[in-house]
C-alpha positions as CSV (number, residue, x, y, z in Angstrom):
1,M,0.1,-0.3,0.1
2,P,1.6,3.3,-1.1
3,D,2.4,5.8,2.0
4,P,-0.7,8.3,2.5
5,I,-0.8,11.6,0.9
6,I,-2.6,13.2,4.2
7,S,-2.7,10.7,7.3
8,I,-5.0,11.8,10.3
9,Q,-4.9,10.3,13.8
10,G,-6.4,10.9,17.0
11,L,-8.0,14.6,15.8
12,D,-9.7,16.9,18.8
13,A,-11.2,19.4,17.4
14,H,-13.6,22.3,19.8
15,Y,-15.3,25.7,19.5
16,G,-14.8,26.9,22.3
17,D,-15.6,25.0,25.0
18,F,-17.7,22.5,22.8
19,Q,-16.1,19.3,21.2
20,A,-16.8,18.9,17.8
21,L,-14.5,16.0,16.9
22,Y,-13.2,12.9,19.2
23,G,-10.1,11.0,18.3
24,V,-10.9,10.5,14.0
25,D,-8.6,9.1,12.6
26,L,-8.7,9.4,8.7
27,A,-6.5,9.1,5.6
28,V,-6.5,9.6,1.9
29,E,-3.6,7.6,-0.7
30,P,-2.6,9.8,-3.4
31,G,-5.5,9.3,-6.2
32,Q,-7.9,7.8,-3.7
33,V,-11.2,9.6,-3.4
34,V,-12.2,8.9,0.0
35,A,-16.6,10.0,0.5
36,V,-17.1,11.5,4.5
37,I,-20.4,10.9,4.8
38,G,-22.7,11.4,8.6
39,A,-26.1,13.6,9.3
40,N,-26.4,16.8,10.1
41,G,-23.7,18.4,13.0
42,A,-21.9,14.6,12.4
43,G,-18.5,17.1,12.0
44,K,-17.8,17.0,8.8
45,T,-17.4,20.3,8.1
46,T,-15.4,20.4,11.0
47,L,-13.3,17.9,9.8
48,M,-12.4,20.0,6.7
49,R,-12.4,22.7,8.1
50,S,-9.5,21.9,10.8
51,I,-7.9,20.5,7.3
52,S,-7.9,23.3,6.0
53,G,-6.8,25.2,9.0
54,L,-10.3,27.5,9.7
55,L,-9.2,25.6,12.7
56,K,-6.8,25.1,14.6
57,N,-5.1,22.3,15.9
58,K,-2.4,19.9,17.6
59,A,0.2,20.1,15.0
60,D,1.0,16.2,14.5
61,A,-3.1,15.2,14.7
62,I,-2.7,16.5,11.0
63,R,0.1,15.3,8.8
64,W,0.8,16.1,5.1
65,Q,2.9,13.5,2.9
66,G,4.6,12.7,6.7
67,R,4.5,16.4,8.6
68,P,2.8,17.9,10.9
69,I,0.5,20.4,9.5
70,G,-2.2,21.2,12.6
71,A,-1.2,24.4,14.0
72,L,-0.5,25.6,10.2
73,R,-2.6,28.8,9.0
74,A,-5.2,28.3,6.3
75,D,-2.8,30.4,3.5
76,Q,-0.3,27.5,4.5
77,I,-2.3,24.6,3.9
78,A,-3.1,26.0,0.7
79,A,0.2,26.6,-0.5
80,L,1.4,23.0,0.5
81,G,-1.5,21.8,-2.1
82,I,-4.6,21.3,-0.4
83,A,-8.4,23.0,-1.6
84,L,-11.5,23.1,0.2
85,V,-14.5,23.7,-2.0
86,P,-16.1,24.8,1.4
87,E,-20.5,24.3,1.8
88,G,-22.7,27.6,0.3
89,R,-19.3,27.6,-2.2
90,L,-18.3,31.4,-0.3
91,L,-17.7,33.5,-3.5
92,F,-16.7,36.8,-3.8
93,P,-20.3,38.5,-4.5
94,S,-18.4,42.0,-6.3
95,L,-16.5,39.6,-8.4
96,S,-17.6,38.1,-11.7
97,V,-17.3,34.6,-12.6
98,E,-13.6,35.1,-14.4
99,E,-12.6,37.5,-11.4
100,N,-13.1,34.9,-9.4
101,L,-11.3,31.6,-11.1
102,I,-8.5,33.6,-10.9
103,I,-8.4,34.2,-7.7
104,G,-8.1,30.7,-7.4
105,G,-4.5,30.3,-9.0
106,Q,-2.6,33.1,-6.9
107,L,-0.1,31.0,-5.0
108,G,1.0,30.0,-8.1
109,R,1.3,26.7,-8.2
110,K,2.7,24.6,-11.3
111,G,0.3,22.3,-12.5
112,P,-2.6,20.8,-15.2
113,W,-5.4,23.8,-14.5
114,N,-5.4,26.7,-15.5
115,L,-8.9,29.2,-17.0
116,A,-9.0,27.2,-20.3
117,R,-9.1,23.3,-18.6
118,I,-11.7,25.0,-16.8
119,Y,-13.6,26.2,-18.8
120,Q,-13.3,23.1,-21.0
121,L,-14.3,21.3,-17.6
122,F,-17.5,23.5,-17.2
123,P,-18.1,25.5,-21.0
124,I,-21.4,27.4,-19.1
125,L,-18.5,29.2,-17.1
126,Q,-16.5,30.1,-20.5
127,E,-19.8,32.0,-21.5
128,R,-20.4,33.9,-18.8
129,R,-17.2,34.4,-17.4
130,N,-18.2,38.3,-16.9
131,V,-21.4,37.6,-15.0
132,P,-20.9,38.3,-11.2
133,A,-20.5,34.9,-9.7
134,T,-23.1,35.1,-7.0
135,A,-25.4,36.2,-10.5
136,L,-25.3,32.7,-11.8
137,S,-27.7,29.6,-10.3
138,G,-26.4,27.4,-7.5
139,G,-25.3,24.9,-9.8
140,Q,-23.6,27.5,-11.5
141,Q,-21.7,28.8,-8.5
142,Q,-20.4,25.3,-6.6
143,M,-18.6,25.4,-10.7
144,V,-17.5,28.1,-10.1
145,A,-16.5,27.1,-6.8
146,I,-15.0,23.8,-7.4
147,G,-13.0,25.9,-10.6
148,R,-11.6,28.3,-8.2
149,A,-10.0,25.4,-6.0
150,L,-8.6,24.1,-8.6
151,M,-6.6,27.0,-10.2
152,S,-4.7,26.5,-6.8
153,N,-3.3,22.8,-9.0
154,P,-4.2,21.4,-5.9
155,E,-2.7,17.1,-4.8
156,L,-5.6,17.1,-2.6
157,L,-8.6,18.6,-2.9
158,M,-11.8,18.7,-0.6
159,M,-15.4,19.0,-1.8
160,D,-17.9,19.9,1.1
161,E,-21.4,19.2,0.8
162,I,-20.9,19.9,-2.9
163,S,-24.7,19.6,-3.9
164,L,-26.5,20.3,-1.0
165,G,-29.2,22.7,-2.5
166,L,-29.1,21.7,-6.1
167,A,-31.8,20.1,-8.2
168,P,-30.9,16.1,-8.9
169,V,-29.9,17.0,-12.8
170,V,-27.6,19.2,-11.8
171,I,-25.6,17.4,-9.3
172,K,-25.0,14.6,-12.0
173,S,-23.6,16.8,-13.7
174,I,-21.3,17.8,-11.1
175,Y,-20.7,14.3,-10.3
176,E,-20.0,13.4,-14.3
177,A,-17.3,15.9,-14.1
178,L,-15.0,14.0,-10.9
179,P,-13.5,11.5,-12.6
180,D,-11.9,14.2,-14.9
181,I,-11.1,16.0,-11.3
182,V,-9.3,13.6,-10.3
183,G,-8.6,11.2,-13.5
184,E,-4.2,13.1,-13.1
185,G,-3.9,11.5,-10.2
186,L,-5.4,13.6,-7.6
187,S,-6.3,12.9,-4.0
188,A,-10.1,13.8,-2.9
189,I,-11.7,14.3,-0.2
190,V,-15.6,14.5,-0.5
191,V,-18.3,15.7,2.0
192,E,-21.6,14.0,1.5
193,Q,-24.8,13.8,3.3
194,D,-26.7,11.6,-0.4
195,I,-24.5,8.0,1.1
196,A,-25.5,6.2,-2.7
197,K,-23.4,8.7,-4.3
198,A,-21.2,9.3,-1.9
199,L,-20.3,5.2,-2.4
200,S,-20.0,5.9,-6.2
201,V,-18.2,7.9,-6.5
202,S,-15.2,6.8,-4.1
203,S,-12.7,3.9,-2.9
204,H,-13.4,3.8,0.9
205,V,-16.3,6.2,2.7
206,V,-15.9,7.4,6.9
207,C,-19.1,8.0,8.5
208,L,-18.6,10.5,11.1
209,Q,-21.4,10.0,14.4
210,E,-21.5,12.5,16.5
211,G,-18.1,13.6,16.1
212,R,-16.8,10.5,16.3
213,V,-15.6,8.1,13.2
214,S,-18.6,5.8,14.0
215,L,-17.6,3.0,10.6
216,T,-14.8,2.9,8.3
217,G,-14.1,0.8,4.6
218,G,-13.8,0.2,1.3
219,S,-16.9,1.9,-0.4
220,G,-18.1,-0.8,-2.2
221,E,-16.9,-3.4,0.9
222,L,-19.6,-2.4,3.3
223,S,-23.1,-3.7,3.3
224,R,-26.3,-0.6,3.7
225,D,-27.2,-2.4,6.7
226,E,-23.5,-1.2,8.5
227,I,-23.7,2.0,7.3
228,S,-27.5,3.0,8.0
229,K,-26.6,1.9,11.8
230,A,-23.3,3.2,11.5
231,Y,-25.3,6.6,10.1
232,F,-28.2,7.3,12.3
233,G,-26.9,5.5,15.5
234,V,-29.8,3.0,15.7
C-alpha cells in the first residue's frame, strides 16, 4: 500500500468549550477518493475546516506527506497543495466568474489547471465569465467554487457538501465531471449526506456520528445495513 498523502490520527476539534470531533482517524492515499458521510451535525464540516487550517489543532494530529501540519495557518495549508470547496460556496460577490477563478490561481502552483482547462470542464462558465459570480444559478456557482479550488493546482481537493440544495440534474452534471477532475492522480475527500452518491464516487468511506468515526471501510465492501446503523446510530 502506498503511504498516505494525508494522515489524520486522534484529531479532536473544539469551538470554544464545545468539542465537535473526538479522536478522528482518516487517511487518503495518492489518487484516492475518500467519502466522508454523516447526518447534519456529525462533524463533517468541522473535519474539513480542521484539515484546511481554519481550525487550529495539535501539529501532529494532521500529517501531510509525513509532515505535521495541524497547527499551520490556512494560507500555509493551501500553499502545500490542499484546496477546499467550502459548504455554501463562499464566492466573492463583487467579482465576476472569471475574477473568482483567477483568485484561485494566485498561489502560483504549477499544474494542469488553468482558465482554459476550467472552461473546458464547465463550458457554461466561459459563456458567463463576465457575469457577477453570485448572479449565477446555484449549480453554476458550485462550478465556480470547484473551478476556483482547482485553479490552485492542488494535490488534495476537499469538497464539502457540493450537492447541497441543488437540483438532481445539476448534481448529476457536477458528479459526472469528477472523473475528469481526479483523473490525473489528484486525491479527493468528498463530504456528502447522500450515501448512494458518496459510495458511487469513492473507493473508501468514513462515516461520522456525533463527532466520532462510527464506520470505515471500502465503499464496495460495506453493506447498506452497516452504513445505515453507523449513519443513524441505531
